[in-house]
Coordinates of C-alpha atoms in Angstrom, one line a residue:
Chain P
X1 CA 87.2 250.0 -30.8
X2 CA 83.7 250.3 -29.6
X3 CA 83.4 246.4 -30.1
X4 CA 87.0 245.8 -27.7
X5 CA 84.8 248.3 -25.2
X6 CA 81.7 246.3 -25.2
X7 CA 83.5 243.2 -24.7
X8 CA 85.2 244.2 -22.0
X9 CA 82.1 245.4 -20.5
X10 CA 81.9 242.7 -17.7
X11 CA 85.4 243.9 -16.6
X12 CA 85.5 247.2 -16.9
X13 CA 81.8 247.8 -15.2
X14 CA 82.4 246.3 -12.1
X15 CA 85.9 248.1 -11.7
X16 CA 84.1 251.6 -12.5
X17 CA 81.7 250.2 -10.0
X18 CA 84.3 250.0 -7.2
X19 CA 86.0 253.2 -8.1
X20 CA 83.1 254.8 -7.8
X21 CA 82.6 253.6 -4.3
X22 CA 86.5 254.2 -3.2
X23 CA 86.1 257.5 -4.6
X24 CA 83.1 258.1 -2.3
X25 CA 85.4 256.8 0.7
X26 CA 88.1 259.0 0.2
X27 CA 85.9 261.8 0.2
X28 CA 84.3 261.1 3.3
X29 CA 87.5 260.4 5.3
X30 CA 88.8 263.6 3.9
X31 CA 85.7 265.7 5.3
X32 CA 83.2 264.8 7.0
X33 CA 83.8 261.0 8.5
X34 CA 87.0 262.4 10.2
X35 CA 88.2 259.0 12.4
X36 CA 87.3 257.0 8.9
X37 CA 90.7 256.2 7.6
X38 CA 90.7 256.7 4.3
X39 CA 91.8 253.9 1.7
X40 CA 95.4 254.5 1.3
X41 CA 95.9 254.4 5.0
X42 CA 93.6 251.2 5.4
X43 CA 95.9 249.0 3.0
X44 CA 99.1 250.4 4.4
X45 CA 97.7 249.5 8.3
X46 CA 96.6 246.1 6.9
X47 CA 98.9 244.9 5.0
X48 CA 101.1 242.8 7.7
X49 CA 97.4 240.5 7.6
X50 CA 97.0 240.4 4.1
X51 CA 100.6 239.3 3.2
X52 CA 100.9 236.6 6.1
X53 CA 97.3 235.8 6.3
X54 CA 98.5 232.8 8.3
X55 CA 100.7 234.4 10.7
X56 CA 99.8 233.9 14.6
X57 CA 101.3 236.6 16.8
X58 CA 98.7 236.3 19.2
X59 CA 95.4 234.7 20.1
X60 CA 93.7 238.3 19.0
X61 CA 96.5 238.8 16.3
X62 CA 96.8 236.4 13.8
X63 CA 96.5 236.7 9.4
X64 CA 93.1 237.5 8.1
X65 CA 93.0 233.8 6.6
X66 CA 94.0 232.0 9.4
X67 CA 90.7 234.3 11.0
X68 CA 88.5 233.5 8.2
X69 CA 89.2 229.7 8.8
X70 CA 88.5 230.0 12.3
X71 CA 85.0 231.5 11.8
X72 CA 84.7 229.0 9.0
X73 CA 85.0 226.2 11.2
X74 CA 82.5 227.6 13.6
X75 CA 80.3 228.3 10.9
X76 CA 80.6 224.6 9.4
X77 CA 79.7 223.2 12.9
X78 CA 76.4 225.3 13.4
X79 CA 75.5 225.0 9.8
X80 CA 75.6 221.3 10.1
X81 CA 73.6 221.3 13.4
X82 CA 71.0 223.4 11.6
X83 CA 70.4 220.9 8.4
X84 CA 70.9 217.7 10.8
X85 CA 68.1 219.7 13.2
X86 CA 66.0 221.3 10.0
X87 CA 66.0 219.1 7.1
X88 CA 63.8 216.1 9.8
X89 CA 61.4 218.9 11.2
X90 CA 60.9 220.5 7.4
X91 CA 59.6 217.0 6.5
X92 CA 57.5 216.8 9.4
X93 CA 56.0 220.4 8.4
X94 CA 55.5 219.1 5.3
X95 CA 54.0 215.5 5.8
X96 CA 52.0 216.3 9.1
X97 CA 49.1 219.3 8.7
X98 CA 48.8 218.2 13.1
X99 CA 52.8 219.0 13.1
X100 CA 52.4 222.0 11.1
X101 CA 49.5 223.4 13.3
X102 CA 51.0 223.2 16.4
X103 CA 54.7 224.4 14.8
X104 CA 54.1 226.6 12.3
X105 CA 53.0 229.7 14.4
X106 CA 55.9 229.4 17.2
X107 CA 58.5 228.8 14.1
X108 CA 56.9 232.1 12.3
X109 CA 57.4 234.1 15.7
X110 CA 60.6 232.8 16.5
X111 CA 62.2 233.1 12.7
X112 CA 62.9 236.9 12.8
X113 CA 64.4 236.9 16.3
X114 CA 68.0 238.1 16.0
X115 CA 71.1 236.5 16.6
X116 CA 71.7 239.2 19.4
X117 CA 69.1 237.9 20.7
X118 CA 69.9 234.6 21.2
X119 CA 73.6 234.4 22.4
X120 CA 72.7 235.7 25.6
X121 CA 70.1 233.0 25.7
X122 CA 72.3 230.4 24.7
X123 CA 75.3 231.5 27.3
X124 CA 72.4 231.2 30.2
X125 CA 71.2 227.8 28.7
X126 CA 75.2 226.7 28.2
X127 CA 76.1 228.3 31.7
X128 CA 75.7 224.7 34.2
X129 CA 76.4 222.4 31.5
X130 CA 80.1 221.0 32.6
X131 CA 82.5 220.0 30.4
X132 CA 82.0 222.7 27.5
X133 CA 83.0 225.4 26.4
X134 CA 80.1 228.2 27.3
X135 CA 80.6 230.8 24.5
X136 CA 81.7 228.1 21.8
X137 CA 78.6 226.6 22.4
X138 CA 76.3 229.6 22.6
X139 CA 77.8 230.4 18.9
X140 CA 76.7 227.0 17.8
X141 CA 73.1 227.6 19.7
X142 CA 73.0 230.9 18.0
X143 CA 74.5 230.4 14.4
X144 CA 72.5 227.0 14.1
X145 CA 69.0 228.2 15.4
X146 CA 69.1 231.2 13.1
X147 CA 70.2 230.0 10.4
X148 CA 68.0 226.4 10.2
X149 CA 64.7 228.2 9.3
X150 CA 65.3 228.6 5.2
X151 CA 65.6 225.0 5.6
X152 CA 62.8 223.9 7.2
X153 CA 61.0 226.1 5.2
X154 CA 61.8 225.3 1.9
X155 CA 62.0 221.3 3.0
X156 CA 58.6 221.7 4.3
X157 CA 57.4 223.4 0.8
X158 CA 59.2 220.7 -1.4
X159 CA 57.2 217.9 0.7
X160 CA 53.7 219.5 0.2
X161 CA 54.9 220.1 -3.6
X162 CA 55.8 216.1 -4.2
X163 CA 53.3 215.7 -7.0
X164 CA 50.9 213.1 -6.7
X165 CA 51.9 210.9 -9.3
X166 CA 55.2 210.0 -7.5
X167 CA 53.0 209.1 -4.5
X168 CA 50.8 206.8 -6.7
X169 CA 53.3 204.9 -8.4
X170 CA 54.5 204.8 -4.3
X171 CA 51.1 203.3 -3.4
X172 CA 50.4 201.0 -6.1
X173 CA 54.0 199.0 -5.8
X174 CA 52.8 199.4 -1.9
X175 CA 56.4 200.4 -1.5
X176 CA 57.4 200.1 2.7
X177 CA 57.7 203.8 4.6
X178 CA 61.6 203.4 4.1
X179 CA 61.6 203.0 0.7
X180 CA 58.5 205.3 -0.3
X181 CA 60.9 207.9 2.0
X182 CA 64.6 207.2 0.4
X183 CA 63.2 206.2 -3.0
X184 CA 60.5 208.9 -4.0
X185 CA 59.9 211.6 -1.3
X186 CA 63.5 212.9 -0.7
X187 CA 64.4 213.1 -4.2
X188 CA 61.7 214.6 -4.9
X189 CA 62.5 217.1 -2.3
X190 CA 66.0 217.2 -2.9
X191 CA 66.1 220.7 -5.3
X192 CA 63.9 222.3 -2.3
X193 CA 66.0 221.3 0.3
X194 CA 69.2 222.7 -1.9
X195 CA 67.7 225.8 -2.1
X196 CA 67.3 225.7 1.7
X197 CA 70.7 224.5 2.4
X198 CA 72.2 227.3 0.5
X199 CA 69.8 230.2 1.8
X200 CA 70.9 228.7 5.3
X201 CA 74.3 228.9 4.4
X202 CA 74.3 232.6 4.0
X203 CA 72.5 233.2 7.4
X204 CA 74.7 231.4 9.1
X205 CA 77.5 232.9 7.9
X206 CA 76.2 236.7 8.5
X207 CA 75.4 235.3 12.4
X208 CA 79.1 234.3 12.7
X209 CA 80.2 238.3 13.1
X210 CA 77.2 238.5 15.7
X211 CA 78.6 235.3 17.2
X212 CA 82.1 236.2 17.8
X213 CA 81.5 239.8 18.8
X214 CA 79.7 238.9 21.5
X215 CA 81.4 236.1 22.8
X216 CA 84.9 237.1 22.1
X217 CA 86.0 234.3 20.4
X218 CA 88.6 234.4 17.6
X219 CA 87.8 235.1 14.1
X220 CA 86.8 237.6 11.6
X221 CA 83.7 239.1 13.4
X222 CA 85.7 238.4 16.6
X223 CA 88.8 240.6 15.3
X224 CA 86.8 243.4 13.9
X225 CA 85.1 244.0 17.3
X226 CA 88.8 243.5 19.1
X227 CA 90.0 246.3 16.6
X228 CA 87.1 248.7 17.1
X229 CA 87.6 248.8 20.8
X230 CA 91.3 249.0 20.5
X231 CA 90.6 252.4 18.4
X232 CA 92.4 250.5 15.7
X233 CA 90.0 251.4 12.5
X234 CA 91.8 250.3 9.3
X235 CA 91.0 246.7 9.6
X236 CA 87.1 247.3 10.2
X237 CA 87.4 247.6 6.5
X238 CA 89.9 244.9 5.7
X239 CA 87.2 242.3 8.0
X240 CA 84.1 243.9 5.8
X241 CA 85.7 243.0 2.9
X242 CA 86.8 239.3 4.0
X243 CA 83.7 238.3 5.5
X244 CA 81.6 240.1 2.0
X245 CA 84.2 237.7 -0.4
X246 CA 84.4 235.0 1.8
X247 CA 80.4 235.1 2.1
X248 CA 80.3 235.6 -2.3
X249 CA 82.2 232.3 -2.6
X250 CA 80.0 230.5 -0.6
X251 CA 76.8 231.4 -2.3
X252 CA 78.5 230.9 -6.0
X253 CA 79.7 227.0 -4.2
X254 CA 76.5 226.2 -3.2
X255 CA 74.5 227.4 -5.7
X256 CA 76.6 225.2 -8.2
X257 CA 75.9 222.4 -5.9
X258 CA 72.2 223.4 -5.9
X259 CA 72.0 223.4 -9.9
X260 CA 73.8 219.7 -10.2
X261 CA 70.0 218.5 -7.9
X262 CA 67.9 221.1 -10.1
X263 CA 68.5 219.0 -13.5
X264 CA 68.9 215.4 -11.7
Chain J
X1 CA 31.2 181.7 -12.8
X2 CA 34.1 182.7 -15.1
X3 CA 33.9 186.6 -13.7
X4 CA 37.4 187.9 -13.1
X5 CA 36.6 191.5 -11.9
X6 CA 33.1 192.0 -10.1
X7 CA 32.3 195.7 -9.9
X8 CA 29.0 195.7 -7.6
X9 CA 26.8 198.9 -7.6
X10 CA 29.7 201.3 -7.2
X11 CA 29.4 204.6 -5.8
X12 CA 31.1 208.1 -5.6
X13 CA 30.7 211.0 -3.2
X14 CA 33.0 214.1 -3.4
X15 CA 32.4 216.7 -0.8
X16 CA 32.2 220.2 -2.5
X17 CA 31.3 223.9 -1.5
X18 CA 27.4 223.0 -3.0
X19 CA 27.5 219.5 -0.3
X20 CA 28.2 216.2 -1.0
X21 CA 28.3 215.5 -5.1
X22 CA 27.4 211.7 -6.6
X23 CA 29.9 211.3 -9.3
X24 CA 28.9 207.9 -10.1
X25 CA 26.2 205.8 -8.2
X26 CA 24.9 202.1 -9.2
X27 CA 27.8 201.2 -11.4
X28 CA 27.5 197.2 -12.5
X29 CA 30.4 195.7 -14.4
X30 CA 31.9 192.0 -14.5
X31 CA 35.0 191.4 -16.4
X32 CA 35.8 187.8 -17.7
X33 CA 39.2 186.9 -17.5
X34 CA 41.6 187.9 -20.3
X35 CA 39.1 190.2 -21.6
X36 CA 39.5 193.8 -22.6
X37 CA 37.0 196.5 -21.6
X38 CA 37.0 200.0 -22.7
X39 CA 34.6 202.8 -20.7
X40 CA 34.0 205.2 -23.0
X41 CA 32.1 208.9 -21.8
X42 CA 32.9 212.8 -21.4
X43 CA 35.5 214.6 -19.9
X44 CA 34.7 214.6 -16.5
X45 CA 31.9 211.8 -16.3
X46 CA 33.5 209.8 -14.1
X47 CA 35.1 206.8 -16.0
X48 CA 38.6 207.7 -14.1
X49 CA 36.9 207.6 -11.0
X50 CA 35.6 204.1 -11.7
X51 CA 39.2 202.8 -12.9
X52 CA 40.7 204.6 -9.5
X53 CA 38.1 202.9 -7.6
X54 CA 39.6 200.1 -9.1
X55 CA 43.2 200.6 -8.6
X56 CA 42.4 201.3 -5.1
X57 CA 44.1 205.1 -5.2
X58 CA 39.9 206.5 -4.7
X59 CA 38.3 205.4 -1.8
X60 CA 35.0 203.7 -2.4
X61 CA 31.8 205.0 -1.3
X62 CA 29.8 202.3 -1.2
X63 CA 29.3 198.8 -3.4
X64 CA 32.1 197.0 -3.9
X65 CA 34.9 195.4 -6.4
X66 CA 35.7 191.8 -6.5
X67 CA 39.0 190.5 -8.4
X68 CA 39.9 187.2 -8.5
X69 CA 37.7 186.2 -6.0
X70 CA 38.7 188.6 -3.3
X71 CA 37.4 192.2 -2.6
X72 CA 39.7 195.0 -3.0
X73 CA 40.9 197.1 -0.6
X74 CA 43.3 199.3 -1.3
X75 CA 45.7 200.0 -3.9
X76 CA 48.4 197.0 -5.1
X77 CA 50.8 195.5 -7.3
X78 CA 48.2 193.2 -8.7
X79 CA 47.0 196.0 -10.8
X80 CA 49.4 197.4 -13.0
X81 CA 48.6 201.0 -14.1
X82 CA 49.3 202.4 -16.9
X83 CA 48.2 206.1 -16.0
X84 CA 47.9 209.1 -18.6
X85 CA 50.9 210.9 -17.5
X86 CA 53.3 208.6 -18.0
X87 CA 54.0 209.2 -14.3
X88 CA 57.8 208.0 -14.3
X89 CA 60.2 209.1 -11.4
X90 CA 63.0 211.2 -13.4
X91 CA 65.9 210.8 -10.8
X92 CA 65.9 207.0 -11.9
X93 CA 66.3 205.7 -15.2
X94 CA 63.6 203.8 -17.8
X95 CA 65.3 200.4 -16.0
X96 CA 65.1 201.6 -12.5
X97 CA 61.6 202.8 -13.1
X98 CA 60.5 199.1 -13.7
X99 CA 63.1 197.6 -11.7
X100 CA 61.4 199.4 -8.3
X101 CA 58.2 197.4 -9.0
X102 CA 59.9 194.3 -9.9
X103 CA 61.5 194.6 -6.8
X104 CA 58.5 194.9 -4.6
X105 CA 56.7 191.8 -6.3
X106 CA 59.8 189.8 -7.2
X107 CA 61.4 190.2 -3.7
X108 CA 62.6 186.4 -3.7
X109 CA 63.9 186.6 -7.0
X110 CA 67.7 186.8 -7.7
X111 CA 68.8 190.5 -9.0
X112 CA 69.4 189.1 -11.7
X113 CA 66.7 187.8 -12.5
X114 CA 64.9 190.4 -11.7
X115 CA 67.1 192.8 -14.1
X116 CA 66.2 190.3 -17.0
X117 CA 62.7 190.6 -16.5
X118 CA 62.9 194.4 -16.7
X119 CA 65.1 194.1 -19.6
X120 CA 62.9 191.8 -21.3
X121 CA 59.3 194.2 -21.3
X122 CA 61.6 197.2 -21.8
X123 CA 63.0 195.0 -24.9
X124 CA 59.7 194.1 -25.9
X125 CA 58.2 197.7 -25.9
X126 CA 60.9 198.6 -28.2
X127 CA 63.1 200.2 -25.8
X128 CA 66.2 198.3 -25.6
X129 CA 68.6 200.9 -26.5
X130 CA 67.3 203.5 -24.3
X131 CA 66.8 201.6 -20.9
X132 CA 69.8 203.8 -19.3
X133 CA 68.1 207.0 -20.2
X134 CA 66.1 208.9 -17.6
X135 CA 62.8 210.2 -18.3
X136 CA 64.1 213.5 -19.8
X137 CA 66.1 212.3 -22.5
X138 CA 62.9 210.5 -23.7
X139 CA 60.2 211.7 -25.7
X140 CA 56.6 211.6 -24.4
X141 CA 55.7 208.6 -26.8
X142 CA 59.2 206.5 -25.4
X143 CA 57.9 207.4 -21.5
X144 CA 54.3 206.1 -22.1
X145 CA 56.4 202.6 -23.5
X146 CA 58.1 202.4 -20.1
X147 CA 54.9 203.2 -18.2
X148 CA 53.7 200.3 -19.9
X149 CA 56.5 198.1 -19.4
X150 CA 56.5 198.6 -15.9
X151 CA 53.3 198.0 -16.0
X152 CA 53.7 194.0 -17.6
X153 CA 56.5 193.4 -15.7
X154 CA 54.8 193.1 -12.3
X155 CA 52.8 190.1 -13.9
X156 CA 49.3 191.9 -12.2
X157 CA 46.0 190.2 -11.9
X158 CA 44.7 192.8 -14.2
X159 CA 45.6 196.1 -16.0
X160 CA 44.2 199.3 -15.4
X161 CA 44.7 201.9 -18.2
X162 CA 43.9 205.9 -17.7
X163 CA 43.3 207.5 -20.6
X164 CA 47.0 206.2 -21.7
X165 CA 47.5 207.2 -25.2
X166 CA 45.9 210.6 -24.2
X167 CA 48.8 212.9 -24.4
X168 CA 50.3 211.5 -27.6
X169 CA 50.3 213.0 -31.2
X170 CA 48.3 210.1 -33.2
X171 CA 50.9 208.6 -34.9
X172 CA 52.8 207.6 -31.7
X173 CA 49.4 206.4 -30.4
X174 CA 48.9 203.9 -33.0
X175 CA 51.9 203.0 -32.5
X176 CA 51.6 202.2 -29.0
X177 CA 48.3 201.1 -29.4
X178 CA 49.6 198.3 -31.6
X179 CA 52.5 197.6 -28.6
X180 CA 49.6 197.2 -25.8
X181 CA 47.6 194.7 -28.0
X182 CA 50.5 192.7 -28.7
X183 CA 51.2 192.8 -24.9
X184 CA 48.0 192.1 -24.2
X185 CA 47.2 189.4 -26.4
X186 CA 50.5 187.7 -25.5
X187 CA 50.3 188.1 -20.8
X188 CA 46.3 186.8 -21.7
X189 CA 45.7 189.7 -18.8
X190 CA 42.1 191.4 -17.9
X191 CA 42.3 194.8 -19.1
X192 CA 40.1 197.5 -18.6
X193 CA 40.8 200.8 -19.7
X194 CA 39.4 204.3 -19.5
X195 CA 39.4 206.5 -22.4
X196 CA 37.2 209.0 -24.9
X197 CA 38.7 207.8 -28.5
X198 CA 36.5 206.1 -30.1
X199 CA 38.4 204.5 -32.9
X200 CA 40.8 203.2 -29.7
X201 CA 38.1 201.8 -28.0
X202 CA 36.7 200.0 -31.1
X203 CA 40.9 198.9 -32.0
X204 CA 41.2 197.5 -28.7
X205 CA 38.1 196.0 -27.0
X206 CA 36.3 192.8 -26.5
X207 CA 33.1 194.9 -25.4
X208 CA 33.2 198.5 -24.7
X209 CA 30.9 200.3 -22.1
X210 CA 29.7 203.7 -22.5
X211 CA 28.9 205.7 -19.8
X212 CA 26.3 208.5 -19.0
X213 CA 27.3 212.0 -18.2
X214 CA 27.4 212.9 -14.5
X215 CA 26.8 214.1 -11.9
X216 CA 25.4 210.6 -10.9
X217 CA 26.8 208.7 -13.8
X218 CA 26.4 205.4 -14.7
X219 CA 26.2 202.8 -17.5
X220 CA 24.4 203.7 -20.2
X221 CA 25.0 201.1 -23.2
X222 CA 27.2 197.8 -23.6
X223 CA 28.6 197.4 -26.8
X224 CA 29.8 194.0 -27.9
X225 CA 33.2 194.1 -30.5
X226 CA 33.5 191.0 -31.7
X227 CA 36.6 191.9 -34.6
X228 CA 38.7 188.4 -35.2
X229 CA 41.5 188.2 -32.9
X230 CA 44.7 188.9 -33.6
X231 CA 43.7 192.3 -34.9
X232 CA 45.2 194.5 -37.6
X233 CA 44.2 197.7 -37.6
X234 CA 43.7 198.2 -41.5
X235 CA 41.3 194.7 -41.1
X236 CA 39.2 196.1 -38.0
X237 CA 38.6 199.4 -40.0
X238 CA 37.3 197.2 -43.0
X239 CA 35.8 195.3 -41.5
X240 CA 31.4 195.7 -42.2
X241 CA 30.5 195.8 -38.4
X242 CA 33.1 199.0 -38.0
X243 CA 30.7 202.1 -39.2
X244 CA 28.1 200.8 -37.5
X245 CA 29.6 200.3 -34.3
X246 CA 31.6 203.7 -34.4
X247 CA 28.2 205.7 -35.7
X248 CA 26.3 203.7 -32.8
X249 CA 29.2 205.1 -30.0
X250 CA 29.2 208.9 -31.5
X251 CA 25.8 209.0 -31.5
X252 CA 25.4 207.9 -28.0
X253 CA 28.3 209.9 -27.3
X254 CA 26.4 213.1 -28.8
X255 CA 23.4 212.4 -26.8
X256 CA 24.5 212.7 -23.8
X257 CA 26.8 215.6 -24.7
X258 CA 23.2 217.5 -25.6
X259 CA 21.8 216.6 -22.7
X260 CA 23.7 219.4 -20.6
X261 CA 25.7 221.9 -22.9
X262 CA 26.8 221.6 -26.5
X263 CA 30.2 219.8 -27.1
X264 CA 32.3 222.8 -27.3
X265 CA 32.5 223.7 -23.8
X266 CA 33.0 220.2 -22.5
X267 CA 36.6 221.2 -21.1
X268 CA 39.3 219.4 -23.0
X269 CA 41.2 216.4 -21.0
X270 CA 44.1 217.4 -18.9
X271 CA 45.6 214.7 -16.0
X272 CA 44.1 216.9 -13.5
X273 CA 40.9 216.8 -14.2
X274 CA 41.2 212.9 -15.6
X275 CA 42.1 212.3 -12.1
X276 CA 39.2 214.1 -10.0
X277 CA 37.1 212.7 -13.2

C-alpha cells in the first residue's frame, strides 16, 4: 500500500498542491476578497470559452484558444525580431572588447526598463510612420526590445567562452572569417545562444499581457484587461491560467530544443 | 646549407604584474630536413613557447625563424600541429575534423579526392572503423590518433608536436608513439617536438635539446641519438648507448630542477600552463 502511495507521488503531490491553493481561493472569495468570484462561479462564467475555444462572437469575444493564438502570433513576430536583432549584437559583445565598452553600460541601463515603459515609447516612435499599424507595431517594439537582452547576453558570454583551442586549430588551417565564423565560433556558441533563445522566449511572452493591455489589441492579455473593465471577473482567472500553461509549454519546448545543442 | 628550420636567437617577453618577464632569450636551433628534434626541460621552462613561436600562434619578440627558406610570419597550414589536447572540434566527426584542413590546403582538389586522403591517414592511424564518430564517442588515446592524422594529412613543411602523448596512460602512449614514428619515418617530414619524457625523447629523436630552466631560458645541452633507423623500441632500450644517454638527460634534467626548488613543487603539466609555458 505504502509502495502504490509513493509511486504515485508525482501525481498525487501536485494535485494536493493545487487543492491546497483552490482551497485558499474559496476561502478568500467567501470572506474577505468579496468581488473575487470564487472557483465554482469562475468555471461556470467561463465555460462558453473553454468549450468553443475557437468560437468568434466578436472582435473582444472570441474562445480562449483562438486568443492564445492571437497573442502567440504576436509573440512569434517580436520574438523573432529580438534573436534576428540580438543573436548579431551578442557576437559583437562578445568578439569586440571596443563594442562592449561603448554597449555594455547603455544595454545594462536599458535591460531592466519595463515593458510599460516602452509601449508608450514605441506608439510615439510608430505614430508618423504611414502605412502601419501603430499599436501592432509598438507591441513588436516593446515585446522584441525586452525580451532580446537574455540573448545578447548569453551570446556574448558563449563568444568570450569559445576555448582557445578551437581558435587555434582556426588559425593554423588559416580558415577565411566565413568559415572560422560558420565552421567553429557559432557552434561553439550554439548551447549559449539556446539558453538565450529560451530565457528570451519567456520574457517575451510575459510582455505580451503588457503589450495587449495597453494597446487594446486582441488576445489573452488583451481580453483579461477588456474583462476587468467590463466588471466581468471570472475570466481574469481563466486568462491567468492560459497564459501560466501556455507560458509552461513553451519553456518545457524549448528547453528540449536547447538539450538536442547541449550534447551536439 | 641543408638547414630546414633556422631558429635565430629567439626571444620571449610576457608582460606580468612584476613588468615585463624573459621566458626565453638567445635561443639557437637549425633543423635539417627530415630530422626529428625533441626539446626536453621543466614544466614551465619555456619549450612550448619556442614550438608556439614556431607554429606562429606566439608572437615573437625578437630573432627570428626561418623554414624552408622563408621567415615565418604567422601561423599556417605548413605546420601541422599535433597539440597536447587533442584539440578536435566535437560538433564534427574524426573525418570532418581532417577533412576541414584538407579542405583549406587541398582547395583544388576534387572532394573526392580530398575524402580519400582523409580516409587514408585516418586508415593509417588505425582508425578506419571509427572515422564517423565524433570526438565523444572516442577515447582520449583514439582523439590524439586523429589529431595526428589531421595533422599528416595537410602534407606540412614540418610538424610541430606539444607535449602530444602527454595526457595518455602509458600504454596508449607507446602505442601512439610507435604510430607517429611510422608516420614519420614514412612523410620523411622535419619534426620537432616539445616534451618532458625522457624515454620518448630518446624513442623518437635524431638529436634531442635540453633546455635550461627559466625565466630566461635557453639551450643548455645538445644530445646526439644516433639509434639505427627503423627503430623498435625493445632494440633502442638494448641498445649500449641507451643508459648512458638517459642517465646523461636525468641528470641534466636534476640539475637544473636544483637550481631553483626541489622537483616536488615543479607543478605537474596541464594544457594550460603547457601553453603560457
Amino acid at each position: 500500500m505504502k509502495e502504490t502511495l509513493r509511486k504515485l507521488d508525482f501525481l498525487l503531490l501536485p494535485l494536493l498542491g493545487a487543492a491546497v491553493i483552490t482551497g485558499l481561493w474559496y476561502f478568500s472569495s467567501a470572506t474577505w476578497a468579496g468581488d473575487l468570484p470564487n472557483p465554482t462561479k469562475t468555471w461556470t462564467e467561463s465555460k462558453p470559452y473553454v468549450l468553443d475555444p475557437f468560437g468568434k462572437r466578436g472582435e473582444m469575444d472570441q474562445g480562449i484558444l483562438r486568443f492564445t493564438w492571437l497573442s502567440l502570433i504576436l509573440v512569434a513576430k517580436g520574438y523573432s525580431i529580438a534573436l534576428i536583432l540580438g543573436t548579431p549584437i551578442g557576437f559583437f559583445l562578445g568578439l569586440s572588447k571596443t563594442f562592449t565598452k561603448a554597449f555594455d553600460p547603455i544595454i545594462q541601463i536599458l535591460r531592466p526598463v519595463s515593458p510599460l515603459a516602452w509601449l508608450p515609447l514605441g506608439m510615439v516612435l510608430f505614430a508618423k510612420v504611414k502605412g502601419v499599424n501603430i499599436s501592432e507595431m509598438a507591441a513588436l517594439f516593446t515585446i522584441a526590445l525586452c525580451s532580446m537582452w537574455p540573448t545578447v547576453l548569453n551570446t556574448a558570454v558563449g563568444v568570450r567562452a569559445i576555448p582557445t583551442d578551437y581558435m587555434n586549430v582556426a588559425r593554423v588551417l588559416k580558415l577565411s572569417r566565413w568559415k572560422t565564423l560558420t565552421k567553429v565560433m557559432i557552434p561553439a556558441t550554439l548551447p549559449y545562444m539556446f539558453t538565450g533563445f529560451r530565457l528570451s522566449l519567456g520574457i517575451a511572452w510575459l510582455v505580451i499581457v503588457a503589450a495587449e493591455m495597453l494597446t487594446g489589441r486582441p488576445g489573452v492579455g488583451g481580453f483579461l484587461w477588456q474583462q476587468y473593465n467590463a466588471l466581468v471577473y471570472e475570466q481574469i482567472i481563466l486568462c491567468i491560467l492560459t497564459i501560466g500553461l501556455v507560458g509552461f509549454v513553451l519553456d518545457r519546448l524549448m528547453s528540449v530544443v536547447e538539450r538536442r545543442f547541449k550534447t551536439a | 646549407m641543408n638547414d630546414y628550420l633556422e631558429i635565430f636567437n629567439l626571444k620571449k617577453v610576457y608582460p606580468s604584474a612584476k613588468g615585463p618577464q624573459t621566458i626565453v632569450q638567445g635561443f639557437n636551433l637549425k633543423l635539417r630536413k627530415g630530422e626529428f628534434v625533441t626539446v626536453i626541460g621543466h614544466s614551465g621552462c619555456g619549450k612550448s613557447t619556442v614550438l608556439m613561436m614556431v607554429a606562429g600562434l606566439s608572437t615573437i619578440t625578437d630573432g627570428g625563424i626561418v623554414l624552408a627558406g622563408k621567415e615565418l610570419d604567422g601561423p599556417g597550414p605548413d605546420r601541422g600541429i599535433v597539440f597536447q589536447s587533442p584539440s578536435l572540434l566535437p560538433w564534427m566527426t574524426a573525418k570532418e575534423n581532417v577533412m576541414l584542413g584538407i579542405e583549406q590546403v587541398f582547395f583544388t582538389a576534387e572532394k573526392e579526392e580530398r575524402e580519400l586522403i582523409a580516409e587514408y591517414y585516418l586508415t593509417v592511424v588505425g582508425l578506419a572503423d571509427s572515422m564517423h564518430k565524433k570526438p565523444g564517442e572516442l577515447s582520449q588515446g583514439m582523439r590524439q590518433r586523429v589529431g595526428i592524422a589531421r595533422a599528416f594529412a595537410l602534407k606540412p613543411k614540418m610538424l610541430l608536436l606539444d607535449e602530444p602523448f602527454g595526457m595518455l596512460d602509458s600504454l596508449t602512449r607507446y602505442e601512439l608513439q610507435a604510430v607517429l614514428l611510422e608516420l614519420w619515418r614514412k612523410n620523411k617530414i622535419t619534426a620537432m617536438m616539445v616534451t618532458h619524457d625522457v624515454d620518448e625523447a630518446l624513442y623518437l629523436s635524431d638529436r634531442i635539446v635540453c633546455m635550461t630552466d627559466g625565466p630566461e631560458a635557453g639551450i643548455g645541452d645538445i644530445l646526439e641519438v644516433n639509434f639505427p633507423r627503423p627503430r623498435d623500441r625493445k632494440a633502442v632500450m638494448e641498445h649500449p648507448d641507451y643508459y648512458r644517454l638517459r642517465a646523461h638527460l636525468i641528470e641534466f634534467l636534476e640539475v637544473h630542477a636544483h637550481k631553483k626548488k626541489p622537483a616536488s613543487t615543479v607543478p605537474a603539466a596541464s594544457p594550460a600552463v603547457a601553453v603560457a609555458a
